[in-house]
Structures are given as C-alpha cells and as structure tokens.
PDB file of C-alpha atoms in Angstrom:
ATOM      1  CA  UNK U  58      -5.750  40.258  17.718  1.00  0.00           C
ATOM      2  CA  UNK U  59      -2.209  39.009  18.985  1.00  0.00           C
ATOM      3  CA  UNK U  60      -3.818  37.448  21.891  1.00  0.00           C
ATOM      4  CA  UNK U  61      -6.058  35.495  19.346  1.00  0.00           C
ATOM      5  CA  UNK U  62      -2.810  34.679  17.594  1.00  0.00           C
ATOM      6  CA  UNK U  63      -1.286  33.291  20.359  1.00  0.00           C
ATOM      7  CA  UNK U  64      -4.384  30.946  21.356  1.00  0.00           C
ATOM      8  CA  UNK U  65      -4.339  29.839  17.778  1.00  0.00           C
ATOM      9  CA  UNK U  66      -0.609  28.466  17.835  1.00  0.00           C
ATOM     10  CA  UNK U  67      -1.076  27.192  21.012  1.00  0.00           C
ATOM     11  CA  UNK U  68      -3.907  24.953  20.041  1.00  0.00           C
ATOM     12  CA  UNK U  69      -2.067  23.888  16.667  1.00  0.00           C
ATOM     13  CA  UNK U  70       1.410  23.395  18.716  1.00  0.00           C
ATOM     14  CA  UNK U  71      -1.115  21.079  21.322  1.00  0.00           C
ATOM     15  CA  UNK U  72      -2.823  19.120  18.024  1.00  0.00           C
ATOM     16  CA  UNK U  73       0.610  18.785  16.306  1.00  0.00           C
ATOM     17  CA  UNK U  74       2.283  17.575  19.544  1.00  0.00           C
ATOM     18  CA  UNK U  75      -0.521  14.779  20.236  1.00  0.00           C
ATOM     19  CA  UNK U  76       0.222  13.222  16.658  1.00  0.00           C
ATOM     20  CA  UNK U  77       2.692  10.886  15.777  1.00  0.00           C
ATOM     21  CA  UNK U  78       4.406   9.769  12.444  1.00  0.00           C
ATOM     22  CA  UNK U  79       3.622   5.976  12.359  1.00  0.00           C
ATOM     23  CA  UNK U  80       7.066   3.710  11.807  1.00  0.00           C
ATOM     24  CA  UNK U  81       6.853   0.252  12.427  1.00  0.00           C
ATOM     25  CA  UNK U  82       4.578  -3.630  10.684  1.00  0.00           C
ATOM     26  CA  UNK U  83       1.286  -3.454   9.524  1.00  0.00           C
ATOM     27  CA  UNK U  84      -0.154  -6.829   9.335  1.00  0.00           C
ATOM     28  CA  UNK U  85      -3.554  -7.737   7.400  1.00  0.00           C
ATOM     29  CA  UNK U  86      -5.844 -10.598   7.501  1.00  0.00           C
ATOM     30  CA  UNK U  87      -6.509 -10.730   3.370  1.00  0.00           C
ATOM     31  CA  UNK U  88      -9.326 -11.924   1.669  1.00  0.00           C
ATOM     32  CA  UNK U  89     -10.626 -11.834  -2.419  1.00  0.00           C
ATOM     33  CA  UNK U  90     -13.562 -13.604  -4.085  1.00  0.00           C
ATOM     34  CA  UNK U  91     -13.737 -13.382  -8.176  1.00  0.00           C
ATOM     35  CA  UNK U  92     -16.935 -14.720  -9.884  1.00  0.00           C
ATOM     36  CA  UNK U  93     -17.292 -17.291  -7.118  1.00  0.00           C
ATOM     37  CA  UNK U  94     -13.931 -19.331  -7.462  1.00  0.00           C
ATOM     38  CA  UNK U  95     -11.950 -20.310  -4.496  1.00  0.00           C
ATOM     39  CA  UNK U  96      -8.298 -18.911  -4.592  1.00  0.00           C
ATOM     40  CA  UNK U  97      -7.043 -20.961  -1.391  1.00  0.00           C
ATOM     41  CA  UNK U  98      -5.264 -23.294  -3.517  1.00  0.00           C
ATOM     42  CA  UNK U  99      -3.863 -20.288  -6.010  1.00  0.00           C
ATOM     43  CA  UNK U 100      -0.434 -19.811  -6.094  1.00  0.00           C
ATOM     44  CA  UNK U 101      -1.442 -16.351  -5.912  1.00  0.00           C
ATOM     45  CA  UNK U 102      -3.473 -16.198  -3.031  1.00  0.00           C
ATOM     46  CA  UNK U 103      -2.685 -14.913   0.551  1.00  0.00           C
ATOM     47  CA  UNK U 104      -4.776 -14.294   3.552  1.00  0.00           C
ATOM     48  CA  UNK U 105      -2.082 -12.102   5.314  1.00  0.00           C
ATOM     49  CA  UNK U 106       0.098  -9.224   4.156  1.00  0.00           C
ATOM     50  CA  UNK U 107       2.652  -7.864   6.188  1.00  0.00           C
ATOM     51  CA  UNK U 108       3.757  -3.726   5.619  1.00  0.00           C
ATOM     52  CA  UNK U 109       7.103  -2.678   6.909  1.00  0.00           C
ATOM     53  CA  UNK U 110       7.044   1.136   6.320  1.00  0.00           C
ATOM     54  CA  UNK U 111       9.318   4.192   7.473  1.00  0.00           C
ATOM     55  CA  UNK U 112       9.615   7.574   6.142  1.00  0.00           C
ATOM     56  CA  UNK U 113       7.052   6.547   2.481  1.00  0.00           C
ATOM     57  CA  UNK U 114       9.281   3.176   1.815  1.00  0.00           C
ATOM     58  CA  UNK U 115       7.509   0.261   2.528  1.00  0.00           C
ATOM     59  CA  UNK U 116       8.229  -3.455   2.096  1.00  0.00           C
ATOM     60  CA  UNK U 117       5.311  -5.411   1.370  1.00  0.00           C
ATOM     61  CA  UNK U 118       5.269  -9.136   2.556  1.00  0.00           C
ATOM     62  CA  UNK U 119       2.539 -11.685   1.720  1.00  0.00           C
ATOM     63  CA  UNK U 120       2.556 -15.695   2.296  1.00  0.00           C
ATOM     64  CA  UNK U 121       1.485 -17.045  -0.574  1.00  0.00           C
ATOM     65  CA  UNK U 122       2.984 -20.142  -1.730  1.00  0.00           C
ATOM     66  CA  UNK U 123       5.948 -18.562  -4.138  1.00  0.00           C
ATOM     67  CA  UNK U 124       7.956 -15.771  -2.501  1.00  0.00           C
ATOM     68  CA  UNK U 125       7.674 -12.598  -2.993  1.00  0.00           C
ATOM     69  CA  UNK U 126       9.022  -9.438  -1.503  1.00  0.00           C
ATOM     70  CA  UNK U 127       7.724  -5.447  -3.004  1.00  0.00           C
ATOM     71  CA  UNK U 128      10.358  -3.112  -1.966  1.00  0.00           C
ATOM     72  CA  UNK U 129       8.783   0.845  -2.782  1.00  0.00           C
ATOM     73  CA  UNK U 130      11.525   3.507  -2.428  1.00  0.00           C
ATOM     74  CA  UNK U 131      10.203   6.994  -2.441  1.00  0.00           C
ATOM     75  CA  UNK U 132      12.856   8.906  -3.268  1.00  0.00           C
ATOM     76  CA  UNK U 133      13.806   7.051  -6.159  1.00  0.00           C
ATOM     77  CA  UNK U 134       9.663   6.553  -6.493  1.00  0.00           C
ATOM     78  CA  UNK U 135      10.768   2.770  -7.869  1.00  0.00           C
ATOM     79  CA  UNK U 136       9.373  -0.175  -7.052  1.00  0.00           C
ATOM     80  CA  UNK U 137      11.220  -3.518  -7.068  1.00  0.00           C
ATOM     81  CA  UNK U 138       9.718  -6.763  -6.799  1.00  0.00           C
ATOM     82  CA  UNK U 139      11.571  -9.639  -5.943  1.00  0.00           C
ATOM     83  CA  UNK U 140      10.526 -13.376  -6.437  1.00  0.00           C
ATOM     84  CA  UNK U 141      11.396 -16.876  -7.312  1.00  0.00           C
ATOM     85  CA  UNK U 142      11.745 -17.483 -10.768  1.00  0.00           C
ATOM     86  CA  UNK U 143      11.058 -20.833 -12.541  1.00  0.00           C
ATOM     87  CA  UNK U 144      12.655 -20.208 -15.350  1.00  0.00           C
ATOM     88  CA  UNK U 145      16.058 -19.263 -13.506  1.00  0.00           C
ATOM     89  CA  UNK U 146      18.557 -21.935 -14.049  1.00  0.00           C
ATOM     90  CA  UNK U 147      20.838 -20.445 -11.595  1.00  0.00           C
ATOM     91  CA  UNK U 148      17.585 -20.895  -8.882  1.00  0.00           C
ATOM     92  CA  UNK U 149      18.580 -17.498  -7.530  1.00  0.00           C
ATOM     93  CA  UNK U 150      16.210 -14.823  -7.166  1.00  0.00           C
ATOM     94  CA  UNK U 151      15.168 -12.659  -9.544  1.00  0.00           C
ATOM     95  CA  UNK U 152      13.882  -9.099  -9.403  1.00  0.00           C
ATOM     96  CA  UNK U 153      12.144  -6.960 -11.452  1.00  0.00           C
ATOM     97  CA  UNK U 154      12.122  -2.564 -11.260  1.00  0.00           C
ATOM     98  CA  UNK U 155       9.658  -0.587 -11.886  1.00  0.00           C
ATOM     99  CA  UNK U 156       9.895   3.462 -12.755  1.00  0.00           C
ATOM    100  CA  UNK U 157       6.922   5.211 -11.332  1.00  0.00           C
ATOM    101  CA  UNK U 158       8.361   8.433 -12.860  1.00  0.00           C
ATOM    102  CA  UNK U 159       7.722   6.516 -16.331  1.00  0.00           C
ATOM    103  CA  UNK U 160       4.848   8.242 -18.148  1.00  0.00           C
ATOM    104  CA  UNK U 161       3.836  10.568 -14.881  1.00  0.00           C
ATOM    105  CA  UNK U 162       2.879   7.204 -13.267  1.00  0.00           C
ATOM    106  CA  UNK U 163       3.368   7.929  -9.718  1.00  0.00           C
ATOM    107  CA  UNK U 164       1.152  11.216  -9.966  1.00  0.00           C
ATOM    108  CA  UNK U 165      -1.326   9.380 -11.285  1.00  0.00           C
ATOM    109  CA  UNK U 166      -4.673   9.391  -8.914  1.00  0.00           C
ATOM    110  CA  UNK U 167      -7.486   8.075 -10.965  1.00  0.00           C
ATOM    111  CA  UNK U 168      -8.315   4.716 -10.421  1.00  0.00           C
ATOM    112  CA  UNK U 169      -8.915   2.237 -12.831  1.00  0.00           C
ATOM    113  CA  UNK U 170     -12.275   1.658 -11.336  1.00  0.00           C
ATOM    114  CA  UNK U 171     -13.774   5.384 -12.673  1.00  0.00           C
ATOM    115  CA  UNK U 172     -13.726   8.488 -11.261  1.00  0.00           C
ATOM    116  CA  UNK U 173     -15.523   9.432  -7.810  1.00  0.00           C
ATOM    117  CA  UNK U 174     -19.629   9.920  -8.013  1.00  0.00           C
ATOM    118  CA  UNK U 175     -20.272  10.186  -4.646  1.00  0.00           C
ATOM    119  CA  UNK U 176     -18.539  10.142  -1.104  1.00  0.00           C
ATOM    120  CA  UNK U 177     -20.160   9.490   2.322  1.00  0.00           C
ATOM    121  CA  UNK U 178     -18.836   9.335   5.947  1.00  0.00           C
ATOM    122  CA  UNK U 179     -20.256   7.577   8.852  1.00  0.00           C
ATOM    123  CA  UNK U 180     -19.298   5.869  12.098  1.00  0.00           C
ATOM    124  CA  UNK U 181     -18.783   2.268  12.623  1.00  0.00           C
ATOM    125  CA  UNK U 182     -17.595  -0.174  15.176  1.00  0.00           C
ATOM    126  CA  UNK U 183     -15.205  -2.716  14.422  1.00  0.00           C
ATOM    127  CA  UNK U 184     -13.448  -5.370  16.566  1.00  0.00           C
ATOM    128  CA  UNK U 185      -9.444  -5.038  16.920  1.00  0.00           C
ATOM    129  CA  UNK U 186      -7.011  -6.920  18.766  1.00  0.00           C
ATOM    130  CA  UNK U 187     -10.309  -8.447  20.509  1.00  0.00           C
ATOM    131  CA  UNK U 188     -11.337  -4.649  21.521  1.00  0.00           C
ATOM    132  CA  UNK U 189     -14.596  -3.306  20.333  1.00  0.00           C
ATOM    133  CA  UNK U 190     -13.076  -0.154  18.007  1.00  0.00           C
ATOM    134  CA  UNK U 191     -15.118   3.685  17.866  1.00  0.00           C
ATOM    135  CA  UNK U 192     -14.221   4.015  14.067  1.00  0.00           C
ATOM    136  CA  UNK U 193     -15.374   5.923  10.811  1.00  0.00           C
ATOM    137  CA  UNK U 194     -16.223   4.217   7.331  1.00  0.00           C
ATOM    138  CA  UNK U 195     -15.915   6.067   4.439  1.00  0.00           C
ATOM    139  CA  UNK U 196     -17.899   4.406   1.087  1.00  0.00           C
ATOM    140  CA  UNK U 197     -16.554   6.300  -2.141  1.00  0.00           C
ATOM    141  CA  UNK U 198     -18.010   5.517  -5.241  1.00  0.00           C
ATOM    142  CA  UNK U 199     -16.957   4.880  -8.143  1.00  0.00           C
ATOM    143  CA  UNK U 200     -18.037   4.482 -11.617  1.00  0.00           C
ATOM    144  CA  UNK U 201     -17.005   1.041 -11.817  1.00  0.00           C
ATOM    145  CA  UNK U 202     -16.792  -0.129  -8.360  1.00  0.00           C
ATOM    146  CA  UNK U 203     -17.487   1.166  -4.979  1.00  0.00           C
ATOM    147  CA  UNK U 204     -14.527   1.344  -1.701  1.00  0.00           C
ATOM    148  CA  UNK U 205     -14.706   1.180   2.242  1.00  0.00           C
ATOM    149  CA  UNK U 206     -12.033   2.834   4.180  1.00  0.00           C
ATOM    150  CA  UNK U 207     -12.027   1.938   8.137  1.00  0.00           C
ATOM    151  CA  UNK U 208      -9.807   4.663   9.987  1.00  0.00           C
ATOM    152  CA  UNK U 209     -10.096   6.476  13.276  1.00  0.00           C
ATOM    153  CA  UNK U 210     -10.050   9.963  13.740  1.00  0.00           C
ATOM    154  CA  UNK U 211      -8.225   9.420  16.848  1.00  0.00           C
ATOM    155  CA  UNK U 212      -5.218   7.425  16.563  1.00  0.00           C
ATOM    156  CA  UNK U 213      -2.328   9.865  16.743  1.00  0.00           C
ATOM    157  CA  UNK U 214      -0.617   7.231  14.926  1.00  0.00           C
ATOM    158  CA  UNK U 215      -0.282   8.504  11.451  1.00  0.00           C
ATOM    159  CA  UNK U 216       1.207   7.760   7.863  1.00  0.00           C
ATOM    160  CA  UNK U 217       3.782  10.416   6.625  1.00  0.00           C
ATOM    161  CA  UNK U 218       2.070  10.599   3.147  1.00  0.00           C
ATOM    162  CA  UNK U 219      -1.151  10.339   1.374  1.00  0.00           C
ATOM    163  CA  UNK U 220      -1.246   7.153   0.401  1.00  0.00           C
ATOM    164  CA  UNK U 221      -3.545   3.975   0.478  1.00  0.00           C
ATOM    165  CA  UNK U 222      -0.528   1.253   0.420  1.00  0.00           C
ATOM    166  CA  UNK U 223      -2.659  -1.876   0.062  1.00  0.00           C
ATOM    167  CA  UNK U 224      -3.596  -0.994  -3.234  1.00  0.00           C
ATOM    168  CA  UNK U 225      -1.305  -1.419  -6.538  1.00  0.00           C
ATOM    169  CA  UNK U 226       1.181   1.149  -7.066  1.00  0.00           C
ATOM    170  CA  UNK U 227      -0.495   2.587 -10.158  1.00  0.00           C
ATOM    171  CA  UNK U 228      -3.607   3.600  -7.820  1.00  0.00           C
ATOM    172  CA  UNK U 229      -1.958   4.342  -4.436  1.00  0.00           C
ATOM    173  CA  UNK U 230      -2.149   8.502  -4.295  1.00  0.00           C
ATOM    174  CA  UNK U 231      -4.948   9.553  -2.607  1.00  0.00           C
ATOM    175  CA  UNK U 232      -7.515  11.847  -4.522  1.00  0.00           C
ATOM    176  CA  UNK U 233      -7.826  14.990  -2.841  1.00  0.00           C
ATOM    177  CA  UNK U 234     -11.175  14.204  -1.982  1.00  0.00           C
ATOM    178  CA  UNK U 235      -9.981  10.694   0.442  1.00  0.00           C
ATOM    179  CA  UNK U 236      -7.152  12.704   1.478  1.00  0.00           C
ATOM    180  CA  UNK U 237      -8.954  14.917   3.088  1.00  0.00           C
ATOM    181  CA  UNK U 238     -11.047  12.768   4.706  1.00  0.00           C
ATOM    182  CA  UNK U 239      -8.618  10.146   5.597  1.00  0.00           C
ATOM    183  CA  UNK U 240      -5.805  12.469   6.857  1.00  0.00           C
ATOM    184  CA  UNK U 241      -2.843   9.943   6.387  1.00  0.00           C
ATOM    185  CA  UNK U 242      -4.521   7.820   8.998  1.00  0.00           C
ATOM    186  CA  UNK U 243      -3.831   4.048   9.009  1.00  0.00           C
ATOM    187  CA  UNK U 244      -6.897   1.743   7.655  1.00  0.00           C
ATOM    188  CA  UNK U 245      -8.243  -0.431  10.047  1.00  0.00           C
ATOM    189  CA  UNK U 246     -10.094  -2.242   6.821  1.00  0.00           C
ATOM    190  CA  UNK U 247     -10.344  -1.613   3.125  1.00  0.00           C
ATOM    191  CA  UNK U 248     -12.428  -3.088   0.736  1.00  0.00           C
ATOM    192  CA  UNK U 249     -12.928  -2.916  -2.844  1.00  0.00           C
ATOM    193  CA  UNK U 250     -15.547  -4.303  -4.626  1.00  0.00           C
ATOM    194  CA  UNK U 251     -16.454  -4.239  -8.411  1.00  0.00           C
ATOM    195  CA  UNK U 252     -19.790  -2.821 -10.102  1.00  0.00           C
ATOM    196  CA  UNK U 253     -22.023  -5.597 -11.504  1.00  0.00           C
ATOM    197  CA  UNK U 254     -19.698  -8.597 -10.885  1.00  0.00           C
ATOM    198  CA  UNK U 255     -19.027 -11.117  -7.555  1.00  0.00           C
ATOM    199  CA  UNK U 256     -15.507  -9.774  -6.952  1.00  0.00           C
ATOM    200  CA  UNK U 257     -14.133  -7.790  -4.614  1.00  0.00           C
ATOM    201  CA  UNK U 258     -10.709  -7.448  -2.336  1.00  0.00           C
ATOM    202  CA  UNK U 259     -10.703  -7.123   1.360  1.00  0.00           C
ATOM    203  CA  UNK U 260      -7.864  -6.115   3.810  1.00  0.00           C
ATOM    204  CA  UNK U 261      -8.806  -6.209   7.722  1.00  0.00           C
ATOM    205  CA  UNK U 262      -5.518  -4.856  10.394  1.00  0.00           C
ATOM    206  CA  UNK U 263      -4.985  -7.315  12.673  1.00  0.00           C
ATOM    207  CA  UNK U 264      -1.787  -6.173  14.455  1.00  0.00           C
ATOM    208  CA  UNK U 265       0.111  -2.733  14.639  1.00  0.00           C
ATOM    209  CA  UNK U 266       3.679  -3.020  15.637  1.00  0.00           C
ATOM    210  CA  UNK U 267       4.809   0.288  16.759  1.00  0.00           C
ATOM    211  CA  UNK U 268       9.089   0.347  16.440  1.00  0.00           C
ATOM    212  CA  UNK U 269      12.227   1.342  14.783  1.00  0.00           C
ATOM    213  CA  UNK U 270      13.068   0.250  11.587  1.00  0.00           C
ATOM    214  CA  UNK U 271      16.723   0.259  10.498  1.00  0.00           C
ATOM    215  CA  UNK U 272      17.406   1.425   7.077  1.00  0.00           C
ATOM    216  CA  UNK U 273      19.649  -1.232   5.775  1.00  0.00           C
ATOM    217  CA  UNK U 274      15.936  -2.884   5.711  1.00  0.00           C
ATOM    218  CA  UNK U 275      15.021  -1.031   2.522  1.00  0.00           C
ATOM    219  CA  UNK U 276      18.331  -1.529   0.805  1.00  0.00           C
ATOM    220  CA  UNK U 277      17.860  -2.532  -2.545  1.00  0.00           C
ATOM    221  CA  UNK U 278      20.013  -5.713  -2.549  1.00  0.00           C
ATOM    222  CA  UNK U 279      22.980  -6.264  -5.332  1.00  0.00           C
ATOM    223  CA  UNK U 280      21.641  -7.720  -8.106  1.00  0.00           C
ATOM    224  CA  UNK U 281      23.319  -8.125 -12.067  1.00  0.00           C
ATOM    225  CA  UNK U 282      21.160  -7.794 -15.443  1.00  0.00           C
ATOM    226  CA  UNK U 283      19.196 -11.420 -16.167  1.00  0.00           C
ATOM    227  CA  UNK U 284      20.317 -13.253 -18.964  1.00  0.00           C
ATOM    228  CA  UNK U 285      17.616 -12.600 -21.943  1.00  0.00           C
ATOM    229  CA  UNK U 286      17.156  -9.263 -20.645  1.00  0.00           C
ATOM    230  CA  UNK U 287      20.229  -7.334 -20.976  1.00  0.00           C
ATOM    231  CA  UNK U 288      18.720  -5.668 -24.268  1.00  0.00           C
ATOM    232  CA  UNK U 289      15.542  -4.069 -22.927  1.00  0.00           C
ATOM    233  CA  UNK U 290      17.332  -2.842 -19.455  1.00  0.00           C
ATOM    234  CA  UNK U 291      19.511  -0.841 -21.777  1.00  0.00           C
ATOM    235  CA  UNK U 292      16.362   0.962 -22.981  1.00  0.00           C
ATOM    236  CA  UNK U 293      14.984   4.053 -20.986  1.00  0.00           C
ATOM    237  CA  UNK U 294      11.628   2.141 -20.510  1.00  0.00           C
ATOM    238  CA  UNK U 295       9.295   1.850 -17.388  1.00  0.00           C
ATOM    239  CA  UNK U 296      10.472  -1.606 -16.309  1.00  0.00           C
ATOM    240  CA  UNK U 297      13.769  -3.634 -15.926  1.00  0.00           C
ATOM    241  CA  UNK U 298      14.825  -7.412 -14.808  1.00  0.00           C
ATOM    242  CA  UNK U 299      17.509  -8.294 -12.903  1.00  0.00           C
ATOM    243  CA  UNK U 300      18.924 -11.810 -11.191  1.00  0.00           C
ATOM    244  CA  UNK U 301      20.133 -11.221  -7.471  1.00  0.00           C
ATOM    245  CA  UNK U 302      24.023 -11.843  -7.107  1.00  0.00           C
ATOM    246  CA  UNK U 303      23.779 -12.527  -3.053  1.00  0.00           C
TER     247      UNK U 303
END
C-alpha cells in the first residue's frame, strides 16, 4: 500500500511539474457577422484583440477605431473600462467601474444563450503560427446557441483560473461541465454562434507571447468622479463613472 502511495505522488509531482501557469499576450484574429451586415466600417468592430493576463487580471486590448482599454482585477473582481468620450469637454479619458460582486454577478455561470443540452469532444487540426496543430474541439450546446472551444490537451501552458476571457464578464466562469473538459487550457479558437439567426462571434489565437508582466501594468490609473455623475457614484450600485486626472 505505501509503495502504491509513493508511485502515486510521484506521478502527480511528474504531471504537476510538466505544467506551467501561463503569464504573458494573447493575441486574436476577431471576426462577427449579424444578420448579414458588414461591421468593417463600425466603430465597434475589431479583427484583433490583444489579452495581457497575470495571476486572473487581464487587460483586454482591441483596435477598433475609438480606444478602448478593459482592465479586470480579480481581487477586487471589478472591471474598469476606459475609453474616449465624446461628450468630455475636457477630451480626457473617461472610465467607467464595474462591481462584479453587485447582485452575485461574478458567480454567475449561466449564459445568456440557455443552459447546456448537450456536450461533445472530438479532435481537430488547426493551423498555428503556420504549424499544422493536434488539437481538441469541444461543441456545447445550448438552448439558444451552440459554442466551439479549440484547446490542446498538451500545452503545459495553462490559465490560473477557470475562465473563458474572450467572452463578456457577465458569462466568463466556466460551468463545471467546460471546466472540466477544458482544464484552464488556453483556446486556440472560440466561436459562438446563435440558434436560428446569421450571427455568430469568432476568436482564432494567432500569437502567444510567453513573458513577465510587471504589475504597475494593471494599476488602476488616478482618475476623479465625472461631472454629471457625482450623484449616482455616491450610491452603492453596480456601476460608477469617472474622468482620468493623468
């Protein structure tokens, strides 16, 4: 029995060694198609996204036309957005907070698209960084709309948390049921498409950039209540504005 014991350890000690805790960019080729309508020319649209993450913070980066910067905190579990606004006379940016701990938000794990019917796994090839990828493709779906997760089960690169990060923050925990497939792995691709409609979301990795990140990255930067909204930050609700001072 102890010698059992000891073989067991070993092998988790050997599996626990191999992996890695990922720290580093992220950077996605992005693509979305509603009812037909090209969103090139949207000052919403992007076609890449760039993920800084370390330790569950991540600072999300896209290039679409206005600026925009999503700054998520963990241990606060707050979200800040921060973004040109037109109506700013002062033409400094403004940001805006979000509480995830408002209304049990940030345990939330149902999506908005229904709950799970059905789960399958299967394995796939994709191309990445111009190498021909051994991968596995996970379809969940939904009530509403169906997802594909691209992962590998061998990267020993992993996430430190359970936690699909291209998605909106509302619908970023992992059911149990992904989670346990996906294993905090990083998604090669993601896709999300919508029952009974021509729209769906598409994310394809492009680029990992393996490195340190300094903390002074995720500092929230110093910022003063915006004028017109010094009422409603005083309240103890889920969201607050603020102008940046620097």
């Amino acid at each position: 029995m102890r010698i059992l014991l000891l073989i067991f350890c070993a092998l988790f000690i050997s599996k626990s060694s191999t992996e890695k805790v990922f720290e580093g960019e992220l950077i996605y080729h992005h693509d979305m198609k509603i009812n037909s309508k090209n969103y090139s020319e949207s000052r919403k649209y992007y076609d890449t996204l760039t993920v800084t993450y370390k330790n569950k913070n991540y600072i999300k980066l896209t290039n679409k036309k206005n600026y925009e910067k999503i700054l998520f905190i963990d241990s606060l579990r707050k979200i800040y957005v921060i973004y040109k606004d037109n109506l700013n006379k002062s033409k400094n940016l403004s940001m805006n907070e979000d509480n995830l701990n408002f209304g049990k938000l940030y345990n939330r794990e149902n999506s908005h698209f229904g709950k799970i019917v059905s789960l399958s796994k299967s394995d796939t090839i994709l191309s990445f960084d111009k190498i021909e990828c051994n991968l596995k493709k996970l379809l969940v779906e939904r009530e509403y709309g169906n997802e594909t997760y691209i992962y590998s089960d061998y990267n020993d690169l992993k996430l430190t948390d359970n936690r699909n990060i291209l998605r909106n923050i509302g619908e970023q925990i992992h059911p149990e049921q992904i989670a346990s497939e996906l294993k905090n792995s990083i998604l090669y691709y993601y896709k999300l498409e919508v029952k009974n409609t021509d729209l769906y979301e598409e994310y394809k990795l492009v680029k990992i950039n393996n490195k340190k990140i300094n903390d002074s990255v995720f500092e929230i930067p110093e910022h003063k209540d915006a004028k017109g909204y010094k009422k409603e930050n005083r309240k103890k609700g889920r969201f607050k504005f603020y102008e940046l001072t620097k």
